[in-house]
Short mmCIF file of C-alpha atoms (C1' of nucleotides) in Angstrom, two decimals:
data_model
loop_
_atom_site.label_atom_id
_atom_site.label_comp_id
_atom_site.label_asym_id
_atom_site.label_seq_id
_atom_site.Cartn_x
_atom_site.Cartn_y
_atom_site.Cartn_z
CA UNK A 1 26.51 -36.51 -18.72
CA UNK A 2 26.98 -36.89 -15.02
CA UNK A 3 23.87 -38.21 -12.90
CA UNK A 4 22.11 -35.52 -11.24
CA UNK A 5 20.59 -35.53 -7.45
CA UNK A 6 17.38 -35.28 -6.58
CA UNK A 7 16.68 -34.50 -2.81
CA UNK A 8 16.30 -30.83 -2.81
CA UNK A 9 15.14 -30.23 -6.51
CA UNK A 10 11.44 -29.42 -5.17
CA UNK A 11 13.09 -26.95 -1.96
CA UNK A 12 15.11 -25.06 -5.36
CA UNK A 13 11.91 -25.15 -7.88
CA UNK A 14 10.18 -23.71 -5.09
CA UNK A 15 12.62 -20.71 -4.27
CA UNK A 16 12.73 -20.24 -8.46
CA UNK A 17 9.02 -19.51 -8.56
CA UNK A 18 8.85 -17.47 -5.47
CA UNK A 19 11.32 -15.12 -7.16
CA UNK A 20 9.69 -14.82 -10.78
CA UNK A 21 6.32 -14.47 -8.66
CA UNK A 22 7.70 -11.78 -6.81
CA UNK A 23 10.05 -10.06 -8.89
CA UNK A 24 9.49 -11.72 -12.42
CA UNK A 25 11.50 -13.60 -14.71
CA UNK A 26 14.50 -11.12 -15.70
CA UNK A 27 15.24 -11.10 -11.70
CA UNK A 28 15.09 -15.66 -11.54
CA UNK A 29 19.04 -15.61 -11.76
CA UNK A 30 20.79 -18.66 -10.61
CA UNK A 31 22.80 -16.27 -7.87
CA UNK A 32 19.50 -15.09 -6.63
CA UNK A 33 17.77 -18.76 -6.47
CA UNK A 34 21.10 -19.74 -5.03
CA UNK A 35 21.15 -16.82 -2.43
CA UNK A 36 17.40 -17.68 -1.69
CA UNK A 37 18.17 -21.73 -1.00
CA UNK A 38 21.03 -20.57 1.07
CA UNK A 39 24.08 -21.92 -1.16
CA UNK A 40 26.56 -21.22 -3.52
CA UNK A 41 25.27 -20.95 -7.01
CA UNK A 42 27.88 -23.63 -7.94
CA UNK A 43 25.62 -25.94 -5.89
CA UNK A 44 22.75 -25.89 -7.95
CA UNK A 45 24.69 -27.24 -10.56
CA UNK A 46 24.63 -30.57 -9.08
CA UNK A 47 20.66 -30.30 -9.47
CA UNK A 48 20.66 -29.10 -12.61
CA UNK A 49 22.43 -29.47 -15.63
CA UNK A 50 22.16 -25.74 -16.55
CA UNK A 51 19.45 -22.40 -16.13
CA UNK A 52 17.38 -23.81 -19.20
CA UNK A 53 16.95 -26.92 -16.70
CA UNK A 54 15.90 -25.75 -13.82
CA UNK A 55 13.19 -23.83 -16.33
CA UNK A 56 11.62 -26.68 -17.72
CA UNK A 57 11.38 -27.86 -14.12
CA UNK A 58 9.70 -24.67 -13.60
CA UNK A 59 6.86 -25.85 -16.15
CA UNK A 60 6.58 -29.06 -15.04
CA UNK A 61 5.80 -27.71 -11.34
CA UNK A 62 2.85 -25.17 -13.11
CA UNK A 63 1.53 -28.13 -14.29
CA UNK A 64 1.72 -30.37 -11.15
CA UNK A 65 -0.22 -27.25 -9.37
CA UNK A 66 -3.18 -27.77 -11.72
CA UNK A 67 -6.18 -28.00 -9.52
CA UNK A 68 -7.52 -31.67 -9.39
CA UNK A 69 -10.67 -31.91 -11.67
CA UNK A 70 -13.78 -33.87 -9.58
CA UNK A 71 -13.95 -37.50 -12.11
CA UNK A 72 -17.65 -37.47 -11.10
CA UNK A 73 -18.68 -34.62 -13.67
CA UNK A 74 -19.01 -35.28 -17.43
CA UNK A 75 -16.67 -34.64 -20.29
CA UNK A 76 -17.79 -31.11 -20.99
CA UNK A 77 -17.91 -30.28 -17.25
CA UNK A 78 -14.42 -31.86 -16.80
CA UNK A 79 -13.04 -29.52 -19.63
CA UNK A 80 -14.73 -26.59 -18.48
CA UNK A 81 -13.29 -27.45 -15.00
CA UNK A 82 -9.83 -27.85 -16.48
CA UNK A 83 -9.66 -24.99 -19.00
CA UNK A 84 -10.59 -22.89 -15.69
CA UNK A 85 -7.25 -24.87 -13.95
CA UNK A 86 -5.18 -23.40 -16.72
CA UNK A 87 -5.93 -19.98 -16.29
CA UNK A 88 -5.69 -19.83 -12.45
CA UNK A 89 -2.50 -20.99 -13.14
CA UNK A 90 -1.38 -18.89 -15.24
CA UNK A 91 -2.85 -16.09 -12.84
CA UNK A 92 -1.07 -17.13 -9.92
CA UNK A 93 2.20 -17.66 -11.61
CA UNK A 94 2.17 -14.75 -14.44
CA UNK A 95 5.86 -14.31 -14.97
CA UNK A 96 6.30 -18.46 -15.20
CA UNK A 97 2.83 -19.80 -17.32
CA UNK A 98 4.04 -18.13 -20.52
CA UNK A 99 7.29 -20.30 -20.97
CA UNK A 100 4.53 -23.36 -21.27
CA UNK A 101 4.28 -22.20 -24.87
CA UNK A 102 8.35 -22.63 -25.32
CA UNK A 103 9.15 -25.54 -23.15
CA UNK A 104 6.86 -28.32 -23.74
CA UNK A 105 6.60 -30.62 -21.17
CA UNK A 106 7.24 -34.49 -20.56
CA UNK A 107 7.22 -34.89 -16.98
CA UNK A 108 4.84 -37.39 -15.58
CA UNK A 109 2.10 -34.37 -14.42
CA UNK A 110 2.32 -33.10 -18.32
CA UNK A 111 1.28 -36.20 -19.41
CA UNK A 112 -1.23 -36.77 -16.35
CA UNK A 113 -2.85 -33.81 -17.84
CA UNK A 114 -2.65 -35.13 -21.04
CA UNK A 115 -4.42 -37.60 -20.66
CA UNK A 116 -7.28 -35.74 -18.43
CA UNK A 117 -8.07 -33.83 -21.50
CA UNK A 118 -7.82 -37.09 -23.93
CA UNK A 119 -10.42 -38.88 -21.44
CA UNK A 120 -12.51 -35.65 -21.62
CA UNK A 121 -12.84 -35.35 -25.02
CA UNK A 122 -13.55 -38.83 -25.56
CA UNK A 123 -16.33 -38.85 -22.75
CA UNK A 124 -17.63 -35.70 -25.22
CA UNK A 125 -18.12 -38.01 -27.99
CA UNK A 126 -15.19 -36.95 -30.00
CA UNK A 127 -13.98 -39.63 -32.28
CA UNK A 128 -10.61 -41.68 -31.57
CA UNK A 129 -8.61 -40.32 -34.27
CA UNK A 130 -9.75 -36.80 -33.80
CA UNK A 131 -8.76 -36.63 -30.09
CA UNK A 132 -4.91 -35.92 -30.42
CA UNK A 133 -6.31 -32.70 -33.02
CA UNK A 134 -8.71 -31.52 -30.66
CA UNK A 135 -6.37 -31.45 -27.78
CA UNK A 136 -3.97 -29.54 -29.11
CA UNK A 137 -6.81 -27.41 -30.45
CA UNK A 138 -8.27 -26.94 -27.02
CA UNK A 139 -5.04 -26.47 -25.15
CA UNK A 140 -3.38 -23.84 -28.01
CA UNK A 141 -6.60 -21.94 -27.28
CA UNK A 142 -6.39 -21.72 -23.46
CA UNK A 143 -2.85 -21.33 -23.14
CA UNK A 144 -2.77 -18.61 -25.57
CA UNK A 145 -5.68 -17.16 -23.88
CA UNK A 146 -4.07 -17.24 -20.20
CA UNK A 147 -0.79 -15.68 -21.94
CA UNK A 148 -2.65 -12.96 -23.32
CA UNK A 149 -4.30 -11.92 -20.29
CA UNK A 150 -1.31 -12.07 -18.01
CA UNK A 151 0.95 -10.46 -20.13
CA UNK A 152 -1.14 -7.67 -20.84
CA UNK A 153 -2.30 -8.09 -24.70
CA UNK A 154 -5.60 -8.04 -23.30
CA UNK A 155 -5.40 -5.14 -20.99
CA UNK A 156 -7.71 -2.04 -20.98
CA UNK A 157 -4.86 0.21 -21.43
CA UNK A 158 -3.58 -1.73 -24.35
CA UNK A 159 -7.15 -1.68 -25.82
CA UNK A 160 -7.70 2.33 -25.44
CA UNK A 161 -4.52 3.28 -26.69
CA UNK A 162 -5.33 0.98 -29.76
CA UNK A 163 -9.28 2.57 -30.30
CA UNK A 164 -6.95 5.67 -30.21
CA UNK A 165 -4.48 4.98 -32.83
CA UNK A 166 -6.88 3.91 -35.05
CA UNK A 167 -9.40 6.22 -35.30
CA UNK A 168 -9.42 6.67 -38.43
CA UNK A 169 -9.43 3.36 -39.72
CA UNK A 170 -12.63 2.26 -41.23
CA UNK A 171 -13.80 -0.68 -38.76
CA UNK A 172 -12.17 1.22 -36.04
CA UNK A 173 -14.80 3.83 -36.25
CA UNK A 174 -17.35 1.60 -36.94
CA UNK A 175 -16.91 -0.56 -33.71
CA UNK A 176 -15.87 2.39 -31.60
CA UNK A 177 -17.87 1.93 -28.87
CA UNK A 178 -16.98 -1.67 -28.65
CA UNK A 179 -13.73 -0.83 -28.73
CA UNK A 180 -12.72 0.85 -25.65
CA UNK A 181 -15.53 0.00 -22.75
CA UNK A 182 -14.81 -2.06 -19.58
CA UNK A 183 -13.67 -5.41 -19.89
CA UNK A 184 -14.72 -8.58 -18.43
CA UNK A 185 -12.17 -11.04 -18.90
CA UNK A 186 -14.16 -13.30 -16.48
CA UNK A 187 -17.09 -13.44 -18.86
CA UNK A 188 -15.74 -13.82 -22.44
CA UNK A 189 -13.06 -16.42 -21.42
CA UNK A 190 -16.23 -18.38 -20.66
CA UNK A 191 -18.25 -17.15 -23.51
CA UNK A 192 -14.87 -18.15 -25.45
CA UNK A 193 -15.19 -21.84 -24.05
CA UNK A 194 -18.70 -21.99 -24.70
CA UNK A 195 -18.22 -21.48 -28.49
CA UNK A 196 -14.85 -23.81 -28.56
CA UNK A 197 -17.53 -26.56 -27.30
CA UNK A 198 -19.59 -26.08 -30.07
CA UNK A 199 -15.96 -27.13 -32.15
CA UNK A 200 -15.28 -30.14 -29.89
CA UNK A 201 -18.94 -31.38 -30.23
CA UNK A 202 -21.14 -29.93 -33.32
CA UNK A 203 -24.33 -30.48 -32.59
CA UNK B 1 12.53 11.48 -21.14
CA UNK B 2 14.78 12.66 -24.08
CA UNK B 3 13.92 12.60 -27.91
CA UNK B 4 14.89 9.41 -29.61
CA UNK B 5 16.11 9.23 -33.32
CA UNK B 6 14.65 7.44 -35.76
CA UNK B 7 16.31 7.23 -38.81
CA UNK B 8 18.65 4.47 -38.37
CA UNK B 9 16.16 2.60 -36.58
CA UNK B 10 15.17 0.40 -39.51
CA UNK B 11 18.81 -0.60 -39.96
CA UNK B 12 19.28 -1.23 -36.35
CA UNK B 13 15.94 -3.89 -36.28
CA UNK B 14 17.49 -5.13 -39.77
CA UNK B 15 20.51 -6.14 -38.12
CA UNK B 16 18.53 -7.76 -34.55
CA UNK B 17 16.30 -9.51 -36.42
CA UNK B 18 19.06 -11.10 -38.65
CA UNK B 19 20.28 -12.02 -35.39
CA UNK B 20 17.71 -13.69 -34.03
CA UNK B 21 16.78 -15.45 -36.99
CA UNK B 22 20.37 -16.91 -37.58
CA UNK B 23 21.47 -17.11 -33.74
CA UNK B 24 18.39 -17.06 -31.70
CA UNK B 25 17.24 -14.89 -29.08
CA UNK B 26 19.80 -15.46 -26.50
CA UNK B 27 22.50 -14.31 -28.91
CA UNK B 28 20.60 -11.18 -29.32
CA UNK B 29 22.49 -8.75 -27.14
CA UNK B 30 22.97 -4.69 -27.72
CA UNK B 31 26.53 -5.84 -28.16
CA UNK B 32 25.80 -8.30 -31.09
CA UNK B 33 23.20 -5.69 -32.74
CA UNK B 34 25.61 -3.11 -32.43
CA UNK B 35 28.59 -4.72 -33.80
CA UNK B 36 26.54 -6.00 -36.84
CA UNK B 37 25.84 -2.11 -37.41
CA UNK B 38 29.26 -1.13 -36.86
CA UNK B 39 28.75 1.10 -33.92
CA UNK B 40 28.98 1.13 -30.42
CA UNK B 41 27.09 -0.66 -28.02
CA UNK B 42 25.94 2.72 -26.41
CA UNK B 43 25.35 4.49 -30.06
CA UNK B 44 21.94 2.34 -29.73
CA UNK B 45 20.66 4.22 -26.78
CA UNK B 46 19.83 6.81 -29.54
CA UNK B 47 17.34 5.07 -31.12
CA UNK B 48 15.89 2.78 -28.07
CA UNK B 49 15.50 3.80 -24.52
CA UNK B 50 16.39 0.05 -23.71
CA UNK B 51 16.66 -3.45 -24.74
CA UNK B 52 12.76 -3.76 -24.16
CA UNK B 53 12.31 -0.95 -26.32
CA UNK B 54 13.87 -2.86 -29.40
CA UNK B 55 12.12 -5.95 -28.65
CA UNK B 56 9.07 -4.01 -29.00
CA UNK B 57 10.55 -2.56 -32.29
CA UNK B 58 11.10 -6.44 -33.69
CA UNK B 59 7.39 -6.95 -33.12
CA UNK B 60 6.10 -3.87 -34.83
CA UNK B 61 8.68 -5.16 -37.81
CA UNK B 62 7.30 -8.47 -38.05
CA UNK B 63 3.78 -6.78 -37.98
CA UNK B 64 4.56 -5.27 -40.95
CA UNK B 65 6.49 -7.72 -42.36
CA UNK B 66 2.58 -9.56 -42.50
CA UNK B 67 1.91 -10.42 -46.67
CA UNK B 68 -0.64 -8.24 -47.85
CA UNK B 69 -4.02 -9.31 -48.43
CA UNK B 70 -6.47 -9.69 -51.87
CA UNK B 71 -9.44 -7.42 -50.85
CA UNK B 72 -11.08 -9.15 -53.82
CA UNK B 73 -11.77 -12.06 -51.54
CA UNK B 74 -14.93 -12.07 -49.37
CA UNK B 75 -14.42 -11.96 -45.57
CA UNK B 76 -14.11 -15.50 -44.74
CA UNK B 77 -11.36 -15.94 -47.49
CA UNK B 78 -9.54 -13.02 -46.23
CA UNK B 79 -9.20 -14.18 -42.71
CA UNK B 80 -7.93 -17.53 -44.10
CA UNK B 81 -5.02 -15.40 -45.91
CA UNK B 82 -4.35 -13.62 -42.92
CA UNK B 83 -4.23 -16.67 -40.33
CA UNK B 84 -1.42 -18.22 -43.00
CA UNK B 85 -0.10 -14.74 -43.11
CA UNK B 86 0.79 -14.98 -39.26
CA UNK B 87 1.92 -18.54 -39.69
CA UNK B 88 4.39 -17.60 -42.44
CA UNK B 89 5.59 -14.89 -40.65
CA UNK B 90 6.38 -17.03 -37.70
CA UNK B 91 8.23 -19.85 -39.76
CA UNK B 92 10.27 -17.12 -40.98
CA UNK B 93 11.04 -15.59 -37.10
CA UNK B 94 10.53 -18.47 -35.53
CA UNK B 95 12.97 -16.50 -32.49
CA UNK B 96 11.12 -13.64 -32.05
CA UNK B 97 7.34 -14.39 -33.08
CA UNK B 98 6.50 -15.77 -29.98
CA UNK B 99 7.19 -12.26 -28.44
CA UNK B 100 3.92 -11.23 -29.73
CA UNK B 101 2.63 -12.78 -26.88
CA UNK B 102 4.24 -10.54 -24.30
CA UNK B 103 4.58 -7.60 -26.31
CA UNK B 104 1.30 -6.18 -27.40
CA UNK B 105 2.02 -3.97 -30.48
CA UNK B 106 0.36 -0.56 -30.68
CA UNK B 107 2.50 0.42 -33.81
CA UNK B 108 0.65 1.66 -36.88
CA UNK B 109 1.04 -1.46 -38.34
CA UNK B 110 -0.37 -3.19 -35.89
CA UNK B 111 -3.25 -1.11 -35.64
CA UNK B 112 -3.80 -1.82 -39.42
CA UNK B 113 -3.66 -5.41 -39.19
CA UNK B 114 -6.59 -5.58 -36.48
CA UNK B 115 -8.23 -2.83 -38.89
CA UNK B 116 -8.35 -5.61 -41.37
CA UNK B 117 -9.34 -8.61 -39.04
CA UNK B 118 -12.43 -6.35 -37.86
CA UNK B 119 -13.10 -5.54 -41.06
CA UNK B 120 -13.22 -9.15 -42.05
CA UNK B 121 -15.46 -10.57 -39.10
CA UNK B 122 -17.68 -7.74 -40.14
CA UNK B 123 -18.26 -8.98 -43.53
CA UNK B 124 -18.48 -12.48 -41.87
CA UNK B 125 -21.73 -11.21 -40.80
CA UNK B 126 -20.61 -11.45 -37.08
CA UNK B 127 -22.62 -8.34 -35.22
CA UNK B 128 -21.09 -5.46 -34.35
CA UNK B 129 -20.91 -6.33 -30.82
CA UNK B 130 -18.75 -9.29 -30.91
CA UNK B 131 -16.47 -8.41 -33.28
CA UNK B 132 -13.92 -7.54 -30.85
CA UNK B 133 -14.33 -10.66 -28.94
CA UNK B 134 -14.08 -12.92 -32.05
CA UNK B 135 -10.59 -10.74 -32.96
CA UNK B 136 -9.36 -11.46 -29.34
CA UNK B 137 -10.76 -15.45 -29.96
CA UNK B 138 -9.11 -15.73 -33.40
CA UNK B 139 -5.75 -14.07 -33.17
CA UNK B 140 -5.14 -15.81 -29.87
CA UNK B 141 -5.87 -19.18 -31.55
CA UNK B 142 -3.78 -18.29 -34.55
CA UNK B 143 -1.01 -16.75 -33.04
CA UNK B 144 -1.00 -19.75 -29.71
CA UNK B 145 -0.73 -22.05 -32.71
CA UNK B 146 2.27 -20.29 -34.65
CA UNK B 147 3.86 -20.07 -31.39
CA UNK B 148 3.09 -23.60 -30.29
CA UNK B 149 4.75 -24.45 -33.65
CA UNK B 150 7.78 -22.77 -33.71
CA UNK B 151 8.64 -23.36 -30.59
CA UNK B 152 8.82 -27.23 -30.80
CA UNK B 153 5.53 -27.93 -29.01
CA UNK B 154 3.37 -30.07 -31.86
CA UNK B 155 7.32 -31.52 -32.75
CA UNK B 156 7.00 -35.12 -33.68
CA UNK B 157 9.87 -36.10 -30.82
CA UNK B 158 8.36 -34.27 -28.41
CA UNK B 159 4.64 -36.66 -29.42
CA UNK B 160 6.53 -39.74 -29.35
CA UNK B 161 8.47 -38.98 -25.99
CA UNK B 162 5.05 -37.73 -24.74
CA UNK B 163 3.20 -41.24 -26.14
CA UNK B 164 6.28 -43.76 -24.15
CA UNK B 165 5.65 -41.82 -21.29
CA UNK B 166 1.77 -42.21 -20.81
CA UNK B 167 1.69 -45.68 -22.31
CA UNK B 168 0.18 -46.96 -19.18
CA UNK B 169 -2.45 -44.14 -18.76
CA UNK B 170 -6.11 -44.88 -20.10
CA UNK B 171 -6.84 -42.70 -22.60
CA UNK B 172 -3.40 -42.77 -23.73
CA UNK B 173 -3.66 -46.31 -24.80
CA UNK B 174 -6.77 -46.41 -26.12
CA UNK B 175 -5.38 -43.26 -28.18
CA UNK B 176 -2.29 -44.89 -29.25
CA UNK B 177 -2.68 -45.73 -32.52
CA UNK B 178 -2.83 -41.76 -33.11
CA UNK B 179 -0.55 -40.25 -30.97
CA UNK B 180 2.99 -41.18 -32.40
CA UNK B 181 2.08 -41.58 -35.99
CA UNK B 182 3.32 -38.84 -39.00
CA UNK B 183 2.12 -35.33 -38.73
CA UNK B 184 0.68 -32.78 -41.26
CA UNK B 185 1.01 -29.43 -39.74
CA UNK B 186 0.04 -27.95 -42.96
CA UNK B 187 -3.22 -30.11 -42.85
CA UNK B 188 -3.72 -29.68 -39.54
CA UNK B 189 -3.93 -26.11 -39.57
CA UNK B 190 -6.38 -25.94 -42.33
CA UNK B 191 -8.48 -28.33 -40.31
CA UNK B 192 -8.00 -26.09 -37.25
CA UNK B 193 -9.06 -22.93 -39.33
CA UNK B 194 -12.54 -24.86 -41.10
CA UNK B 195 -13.61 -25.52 -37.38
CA UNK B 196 -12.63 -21.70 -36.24
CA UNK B 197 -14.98 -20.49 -38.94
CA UNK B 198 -17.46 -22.38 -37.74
CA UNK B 199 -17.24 -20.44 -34.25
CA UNK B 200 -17.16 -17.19 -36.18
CA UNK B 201 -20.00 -17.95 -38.92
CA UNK B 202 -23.03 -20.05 -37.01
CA UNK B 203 -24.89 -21.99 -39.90
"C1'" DA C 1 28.60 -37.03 -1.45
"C1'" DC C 2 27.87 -32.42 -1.52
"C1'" DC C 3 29.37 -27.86 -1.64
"C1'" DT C 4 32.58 -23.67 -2.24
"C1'" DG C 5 35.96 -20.06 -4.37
"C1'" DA C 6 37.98 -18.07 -7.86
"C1'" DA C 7 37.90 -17.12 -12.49
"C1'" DC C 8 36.20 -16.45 -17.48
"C1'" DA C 9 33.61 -14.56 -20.93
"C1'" DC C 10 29.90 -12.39 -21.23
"C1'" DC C 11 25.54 -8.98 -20.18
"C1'" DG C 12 22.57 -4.03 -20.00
"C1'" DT C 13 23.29 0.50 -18.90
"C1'" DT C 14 25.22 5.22 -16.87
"C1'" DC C 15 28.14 8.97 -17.32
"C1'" DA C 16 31.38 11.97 -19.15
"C1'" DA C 17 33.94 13.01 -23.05
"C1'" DG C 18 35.00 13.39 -28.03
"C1'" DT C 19 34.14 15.21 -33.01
"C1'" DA D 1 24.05 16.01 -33.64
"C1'" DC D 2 25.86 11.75 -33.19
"C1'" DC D 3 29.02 8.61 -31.39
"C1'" DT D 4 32.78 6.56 -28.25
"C1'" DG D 5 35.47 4.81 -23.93
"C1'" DA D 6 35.66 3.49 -19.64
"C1'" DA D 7 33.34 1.79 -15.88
"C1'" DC D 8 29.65 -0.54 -12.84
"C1'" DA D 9 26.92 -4.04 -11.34
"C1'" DC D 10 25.45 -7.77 -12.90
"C1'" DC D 11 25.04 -12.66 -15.70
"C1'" DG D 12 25.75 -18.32 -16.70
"C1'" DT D 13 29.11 -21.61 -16.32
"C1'" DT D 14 33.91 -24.24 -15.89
"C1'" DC D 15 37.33 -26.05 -13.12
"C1'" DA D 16 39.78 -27.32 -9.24
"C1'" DA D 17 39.61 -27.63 -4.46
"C1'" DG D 18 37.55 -28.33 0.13
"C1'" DT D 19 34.96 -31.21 3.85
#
DNA sequence: ACCTGAACACCGTTCAAGT
DNA sequence: ACCTGAACACCGTTCAAGT
């Protein structure tokens, strides 16, 4: 287990997400992040111990391009502010922000953010020992939420073709005009947060 | 845009999903799926247009794979089967359920399942209206959870690593006593679900 | 100290051919 | 109608060598 180096770890992270931004995540080959950085592919192995690497790296840079949350605004405002963070994200880097869910992170950022959202809950008046719950509550949601929407399980062509195939199911037909109008994804992610505050603080 | 077969096709998901559940997804090639059927490689291309094409196919399966539900029980009760439903089904495939992320299903079966969801909200008393926002909100939870699971993210070593690491962050220490102690997934998702129904059912 | 070249054991998939 | 064989253009990664 041979140190690694260091120096040009951000210069190859960077080249890795251009490519899955551009051309997704079955193109983000080690030839092609090689060929992009200019060297052999042999040379990222000096950066890297292996592909699976240089992935979690991946996550950990998502989560080092969260937007900074103002400290001036209160708990609920600070969650609102980062839960909004999250889904940029995952909108600017669609092919990457799913693999959040499989490679959980420990880099200093992950637990930066971390401990935003701990700080925010408390400031809500959530009690100590129900912080480390309500986290993983809260985050679970807004990851899975972000996922969703950039990988097209919330899409309006995935919806239709649904309200088609089940037509003649009973709630199906009951909800049909619910069921296939335009979407604002906008609107009832923030709908969404406004009822998972009503979990973090019940009134 | 040639017609595909279809009888074989349950054997051929058999035999991928065996795979993935004993091996993983990376060992799940058309190769390894093939050989475990005894044919050739290119004897799949009958049944799948591609290697996305099965994937899909897995997801469907595990779709209907889902335990059946007691349509004895009221609403609430019912959605509480079905959230464990998707849990089991994800400690069973712990490879492939988080491919229901990326994948949206538009299978019969899968069209069933959200028949019964709908059905369930409705007799939640949630209006008609939001029904198939509170479907989005609840599967996304459920499934973000499963997923978060499986996939090593609420893992004790991955708390403790995550606890070291932040020991000098605020919140973190205050939170301490909490954040590296024994975990009750079980208990925890019950907890998770109580506060979910309180989103879905306002007092 | 950092990188390269050649090689190995794999991939998904196309095309033409076999029964 | 269903399957196979050979081939193509890729993979991740090891090892030994180059500067």
């Amino acid at each position: 287990m041979r140190k690694l180096k260091t120096e040009r770890r951000p210069e190859i992270l960077d080249a890795a997400l251009a490519i899955a931004d551009e051309r997704g995540l079955d193109a983000l080959s080690m030839r092609a992040v090689a060929d992009r950085v200019g060297v052999t592919p042999m040379a990222l192995y000096g950066y890297f111990r292996n592909k699976d690497e240089l992935l979690d790296g991946l996550v950990g840079r998502l989560l080092g391009d969260m937007p900074p949350v103002d400290p001036e605004l209160d708990g609920r405002e600070r969650l609102g502010a980062m839960a909004h963070g999250f889904r940029q994200v995952a909108l600017r880097h669609p092919a990457v922000f799913p693999l959040m869910f499989s490679r959980p992170s420990v880099t200093p950022d992950a637990v930066r953010v971390s401990d935003a959202v701990y700080q925010a809950l408390l400031d809500c008046g959530v009690p100590d020992d129900q912080v480390p719950r309500m986290e993983r509550l809260a985050t679970t949601f807004i990851m899975g939420w972000a996922t969703s929407e950039v990988s097209g399980r919330f899409s309006a062509s995935a919806a239709s073709a649904r309200a088609r195939r089940g037509a003649d199911l009973p709630a199906h037909q009951r909800l049909a005009p619910y069921l296939d109008g335009p979407r604002d994804l906008d609107a009832e992610f923030d709908a969404d947060l406004a009822d998972l505050f009503r979990i973090i603080r019940p009134e």
